[in-house]
XYZ file of C-alpha atoms in Angstrom:
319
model
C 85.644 -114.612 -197.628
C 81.724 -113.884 -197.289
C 79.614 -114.280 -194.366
C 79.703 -117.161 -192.128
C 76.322 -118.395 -191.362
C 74.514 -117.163 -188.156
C 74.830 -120.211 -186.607
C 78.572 -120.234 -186.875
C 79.084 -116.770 -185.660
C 77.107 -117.392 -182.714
C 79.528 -120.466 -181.940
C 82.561 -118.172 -182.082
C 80.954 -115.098 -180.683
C 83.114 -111.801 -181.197
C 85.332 -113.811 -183.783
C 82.903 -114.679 -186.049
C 83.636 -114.233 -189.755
C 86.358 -111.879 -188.793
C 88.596 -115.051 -188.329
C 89.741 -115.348 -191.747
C 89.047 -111.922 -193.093
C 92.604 -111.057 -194.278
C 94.012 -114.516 -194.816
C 92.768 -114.890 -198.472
C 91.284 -118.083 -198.365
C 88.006 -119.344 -199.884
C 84.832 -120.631 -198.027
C 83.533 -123.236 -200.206
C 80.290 -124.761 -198.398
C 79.544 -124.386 -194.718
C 76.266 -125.754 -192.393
C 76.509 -128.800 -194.858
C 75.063 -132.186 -193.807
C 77.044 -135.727 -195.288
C 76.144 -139.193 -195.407
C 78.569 -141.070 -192.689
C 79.472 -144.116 -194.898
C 82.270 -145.554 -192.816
C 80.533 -148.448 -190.580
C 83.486 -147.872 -188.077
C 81.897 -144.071 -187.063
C 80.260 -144.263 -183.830
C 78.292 -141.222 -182.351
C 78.582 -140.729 -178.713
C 76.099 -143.883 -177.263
C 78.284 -145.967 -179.957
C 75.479 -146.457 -182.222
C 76.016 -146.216 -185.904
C 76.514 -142.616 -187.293
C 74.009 -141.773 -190.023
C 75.294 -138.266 -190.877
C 78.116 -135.677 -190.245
C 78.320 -131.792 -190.074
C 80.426 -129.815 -192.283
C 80.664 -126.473 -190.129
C 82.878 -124.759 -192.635
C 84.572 -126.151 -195.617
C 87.721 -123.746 -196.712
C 90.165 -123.392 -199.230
C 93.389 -121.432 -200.362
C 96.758 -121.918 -202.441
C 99.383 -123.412 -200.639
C 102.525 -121.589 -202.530
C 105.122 -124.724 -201.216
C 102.816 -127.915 -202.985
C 101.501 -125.247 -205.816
C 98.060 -126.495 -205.197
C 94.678 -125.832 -204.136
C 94.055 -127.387 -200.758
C 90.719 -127.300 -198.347
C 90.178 -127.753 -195.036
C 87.369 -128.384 -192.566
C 86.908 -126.230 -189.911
C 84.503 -127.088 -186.962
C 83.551 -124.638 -184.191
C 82.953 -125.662 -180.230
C 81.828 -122.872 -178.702
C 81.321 -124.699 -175.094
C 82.316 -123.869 -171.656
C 85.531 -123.633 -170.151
C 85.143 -126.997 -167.999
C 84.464 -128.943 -171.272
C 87.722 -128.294 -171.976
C 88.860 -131.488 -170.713
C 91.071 -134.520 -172.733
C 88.446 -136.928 -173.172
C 86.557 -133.794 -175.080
C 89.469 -132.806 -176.947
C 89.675 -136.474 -178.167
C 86.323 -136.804 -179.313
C 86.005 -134.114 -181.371
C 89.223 -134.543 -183.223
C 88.436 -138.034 -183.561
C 84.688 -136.539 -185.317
C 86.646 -134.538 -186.986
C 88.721 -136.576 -188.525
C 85.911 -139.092 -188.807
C 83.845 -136.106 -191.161
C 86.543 -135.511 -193.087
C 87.272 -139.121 -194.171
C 83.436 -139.240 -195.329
C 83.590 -135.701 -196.578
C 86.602 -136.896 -198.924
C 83.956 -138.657 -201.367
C 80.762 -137.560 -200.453
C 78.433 -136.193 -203.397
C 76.891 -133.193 -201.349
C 80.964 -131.876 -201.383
C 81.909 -133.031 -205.005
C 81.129 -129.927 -206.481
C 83.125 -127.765 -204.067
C 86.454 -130.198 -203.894
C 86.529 -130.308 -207.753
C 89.521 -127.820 -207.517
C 90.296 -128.395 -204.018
C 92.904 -131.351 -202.706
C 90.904 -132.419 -198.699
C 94.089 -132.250 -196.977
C 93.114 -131.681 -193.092
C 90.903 -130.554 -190.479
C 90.931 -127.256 -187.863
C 88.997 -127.419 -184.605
C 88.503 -124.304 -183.241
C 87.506 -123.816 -179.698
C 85.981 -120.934 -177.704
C 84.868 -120.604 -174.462
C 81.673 -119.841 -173.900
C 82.004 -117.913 -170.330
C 85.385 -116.443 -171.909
C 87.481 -118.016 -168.801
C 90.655 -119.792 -170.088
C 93.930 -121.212 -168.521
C 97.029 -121.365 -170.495
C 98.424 -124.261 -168.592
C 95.617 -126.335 -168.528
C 95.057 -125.847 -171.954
C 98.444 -127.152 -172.719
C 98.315 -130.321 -170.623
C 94.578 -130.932 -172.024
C 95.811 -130.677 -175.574
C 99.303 -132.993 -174.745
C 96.670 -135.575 -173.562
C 94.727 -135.733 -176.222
C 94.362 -139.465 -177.879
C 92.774 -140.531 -180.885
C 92.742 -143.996 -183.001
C 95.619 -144.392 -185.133
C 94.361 -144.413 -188.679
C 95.294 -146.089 -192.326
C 96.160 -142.726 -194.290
C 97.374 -139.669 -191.654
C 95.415 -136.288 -191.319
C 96.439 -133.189 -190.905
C 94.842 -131.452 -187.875
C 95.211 -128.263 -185.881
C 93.503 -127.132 -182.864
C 92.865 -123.441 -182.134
C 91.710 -122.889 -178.718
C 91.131 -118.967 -177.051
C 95.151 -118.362 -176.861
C 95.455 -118.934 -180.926
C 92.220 -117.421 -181.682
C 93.119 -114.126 -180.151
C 96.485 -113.518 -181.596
C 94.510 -114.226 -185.700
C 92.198 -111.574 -184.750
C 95.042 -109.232 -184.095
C 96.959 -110.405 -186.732
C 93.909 -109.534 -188.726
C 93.833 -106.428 -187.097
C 97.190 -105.452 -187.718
C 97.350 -106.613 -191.708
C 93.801 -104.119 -192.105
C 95.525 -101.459 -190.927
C 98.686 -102.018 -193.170
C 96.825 -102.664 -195.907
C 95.134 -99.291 -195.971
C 98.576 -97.657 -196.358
C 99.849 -100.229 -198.857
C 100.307 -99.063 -202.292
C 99.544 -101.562 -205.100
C 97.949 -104.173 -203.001
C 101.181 -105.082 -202.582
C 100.575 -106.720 -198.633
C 101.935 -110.821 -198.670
C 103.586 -113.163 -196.680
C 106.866 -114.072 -197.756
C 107.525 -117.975 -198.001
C 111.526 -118.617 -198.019
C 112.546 -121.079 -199.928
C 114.914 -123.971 -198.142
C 117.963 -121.784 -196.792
C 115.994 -118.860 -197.991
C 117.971 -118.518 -201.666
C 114.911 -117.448 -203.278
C 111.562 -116.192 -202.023
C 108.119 -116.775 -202.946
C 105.329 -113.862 -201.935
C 101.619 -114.570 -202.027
C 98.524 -112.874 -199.595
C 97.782 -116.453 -198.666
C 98.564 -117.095 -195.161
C 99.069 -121.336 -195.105
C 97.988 -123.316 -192.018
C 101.353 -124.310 -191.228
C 102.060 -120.167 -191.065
C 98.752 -119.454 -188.757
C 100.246 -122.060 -185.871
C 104.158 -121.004 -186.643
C 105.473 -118.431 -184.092
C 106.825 -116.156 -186.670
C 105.031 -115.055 -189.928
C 107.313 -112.828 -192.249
C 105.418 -110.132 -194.323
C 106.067 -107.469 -197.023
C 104.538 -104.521 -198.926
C 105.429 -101.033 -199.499
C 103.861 -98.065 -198.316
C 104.382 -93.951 -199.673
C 105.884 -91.672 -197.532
C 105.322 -87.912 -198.348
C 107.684 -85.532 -196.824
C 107.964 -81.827 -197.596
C 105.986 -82.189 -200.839
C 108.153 -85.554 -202.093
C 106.672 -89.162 -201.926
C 109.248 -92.060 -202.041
C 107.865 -95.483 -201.905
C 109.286 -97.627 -198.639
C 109.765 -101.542 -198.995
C 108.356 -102.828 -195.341
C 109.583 -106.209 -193.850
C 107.206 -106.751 -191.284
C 107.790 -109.690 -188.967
C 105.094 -111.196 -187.016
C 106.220 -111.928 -183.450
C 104.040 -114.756 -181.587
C 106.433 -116.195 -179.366
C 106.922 -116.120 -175.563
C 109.097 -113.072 -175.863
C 112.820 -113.033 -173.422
C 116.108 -112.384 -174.757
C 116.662 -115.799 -176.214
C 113.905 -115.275 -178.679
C 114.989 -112.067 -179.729
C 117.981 -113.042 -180.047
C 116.716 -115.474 -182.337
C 114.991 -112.890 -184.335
C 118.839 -110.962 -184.831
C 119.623 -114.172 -186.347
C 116.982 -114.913 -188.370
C 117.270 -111.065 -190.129
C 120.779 -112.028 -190.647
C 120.073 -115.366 -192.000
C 117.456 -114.298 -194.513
C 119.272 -110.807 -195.092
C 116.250 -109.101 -194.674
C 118.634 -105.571 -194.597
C 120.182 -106.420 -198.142
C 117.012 -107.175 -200.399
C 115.287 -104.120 -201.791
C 117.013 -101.256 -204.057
C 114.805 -98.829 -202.370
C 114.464 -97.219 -198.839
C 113.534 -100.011 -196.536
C 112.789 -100.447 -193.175
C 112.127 -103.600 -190.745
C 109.315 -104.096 -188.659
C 108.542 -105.870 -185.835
C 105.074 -106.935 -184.323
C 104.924 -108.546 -181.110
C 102.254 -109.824 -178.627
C 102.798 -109.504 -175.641
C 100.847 -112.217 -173.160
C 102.023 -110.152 -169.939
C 102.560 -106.664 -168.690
C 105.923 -107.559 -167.901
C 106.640 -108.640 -171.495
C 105.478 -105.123 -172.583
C 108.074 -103.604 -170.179
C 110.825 -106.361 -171.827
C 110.164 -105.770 -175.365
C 110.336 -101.669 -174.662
C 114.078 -102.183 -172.750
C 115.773 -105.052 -174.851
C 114.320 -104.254 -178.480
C 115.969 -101.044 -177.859
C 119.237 -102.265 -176.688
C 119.544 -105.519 -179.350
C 118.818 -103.375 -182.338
C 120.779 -99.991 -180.845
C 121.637 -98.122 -184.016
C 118.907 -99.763 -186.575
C 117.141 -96.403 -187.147
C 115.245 -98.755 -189.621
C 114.177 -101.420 -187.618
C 110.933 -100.483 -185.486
C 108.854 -102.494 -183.007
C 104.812 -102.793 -182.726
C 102.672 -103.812 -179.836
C 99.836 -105.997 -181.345
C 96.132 -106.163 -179.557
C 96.262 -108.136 -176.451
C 92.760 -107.611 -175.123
C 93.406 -110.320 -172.060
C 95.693 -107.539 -170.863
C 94.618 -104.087 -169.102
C 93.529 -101.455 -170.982
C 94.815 -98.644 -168.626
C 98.338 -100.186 -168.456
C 98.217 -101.621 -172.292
C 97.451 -98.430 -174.332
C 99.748 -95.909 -172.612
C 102.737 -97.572 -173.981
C 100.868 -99.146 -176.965
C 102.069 -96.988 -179.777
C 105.832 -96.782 -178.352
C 108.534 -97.714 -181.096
C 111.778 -97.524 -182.173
């Protein structure tokens, strides 16, 4: 995707440009200054609003509408007390205000000529790198803005979201350096998962989903003889406990993952684990739900909130 600007990288510190590395999408404009020409924008003392920032403008090909969408991404990097609901409404509210203007404005014409504005992402990261799960939650259920003629789309990524893309990142560079073919996507089912459409694109609505579902094939060489191996890899971001892997037995069953490929094939699972105790879960009900599955292996993806000492002596363990 290019480099991000300085001044972005310094607002998400150690995530930087690295955010959407691997995701295949597009950065069309960024640091980008726009008329405000809605008379209803306010800035903060209520004044009129003369101009907005674009942070980052982004696009990518959404495989389910068969179109080119963008997005605009802005970047708090503040402290961990700003993270309060009167915040959190204000900058979605800017945000949404910025992309209304940013719809029509001539400064983003010549980026948008391909592109379909569908949306916004805030992404937050705190400065002092102190974060609470639970208070993020009830922050983000409290958030209120003004309801609004023609609906947005709009995500928020705080620390929790941002971590798991940059190991997902991680994880999808290492595959792809033993891929064959660039053959690394995501898989999109399509309703009741008849057919299946495969593209390197990873879709908004996939980033904030709990499970992403991948593919590619990799060569094994044994005793002189390379095969090629088809690889489901399923992306695990879930809370994990036996109902949710549970879940997971059903969706392989449900989208026949096992019944797919004429080759060799194997299924793999990524999880991240938010505890030390969920590392100690995965490692004695993974083996016990999938007894049998010589096929089916498990992966611990890059928790870096957790301790190292604990974390990498049972990092590499799989089934």
């Amino acid at each position: 995707m290019g480099e991000l600007s300085q001044r972005i990288g310094k607002k998400l510190e150690h995530y930087g440009n690295s955010i959407f590395e691997h995701l295949e999408w597009k950065i069309l404009a960024q640091d980008v200054q726009i008329d405000c020409i809605r008379a209803a924008h306010k800035n903060a003392k209520s004044s009129d609003k003369k101009t907005h920032g674009v942070d980052i403008l982004a696009g990518y090909y959404n495989p389910f509408t068969k179109r080119q969408e963008a997005f605009i991404v802005e970047c708090k990097h503040r402290e961990w007390s700003n993270f309060i609901p009167s915040n959190l409404s204000l900058w979605v509210e800017e945000l949404c205000n910025t992309i209304e203007c940013a719809s029509t404005s001539p400064a983003l014409t010549t980026y948008l000529e391909e592109y379909t504005l569908i949306g916004g992402i805030l992404l937050y990261n705190s400065s002092d790198n102190i974060y609470e799960m639970e208070r993020a939650l009830k922050s983000i259920s409290q958030i209120k803005v003004p309801r609004r003629r023609h609906p947005l789309m709009i995500y928020l990524a705080d620390n929790s979201r941002l971590e798991k893309w940059y190991s997902f990142n991680a994880e999808i560079a290492k595959i792809k350096q033993n891929s064959i073919e660039n053959s690394f996507g995501i898989i999109y089912p399509s309703i009741g998962g008849s057919t299946w459409d495969r593209s390197p694109v990873v879709t908004p609505t996939y980033l904030f989903s709990d499970y992403i579902l991948t593919s590619y094939i990799k060569s094994v060489t044994n005793q002189g003889i390379t095969t090629k191996v088809d690889i489901k890899a399923l992306f695990c971001f879930e809370h994990v406990t036996d109902d949710s892997l549970k879940y997971l037995q059903d969706m392989i069953n449900e989208l026949q993952l096992e019944s797919r490929s004429d080759r060799y094939q194997e299924v793999h699972f990524y999880f991240y684990p938010e505890t030390e105790k969920d590392i100690d879960h995965i490692k004695d009900s993974f083996s016990k739900m999938f007894a049998g599955k010589d096929t089916f292996k498990y992966y611990l993806m890059d928790n870096r909130r957790l301790s190292r000492i604990y974390y990498e002596s049972i990092i590499f363990l799989k089934i």
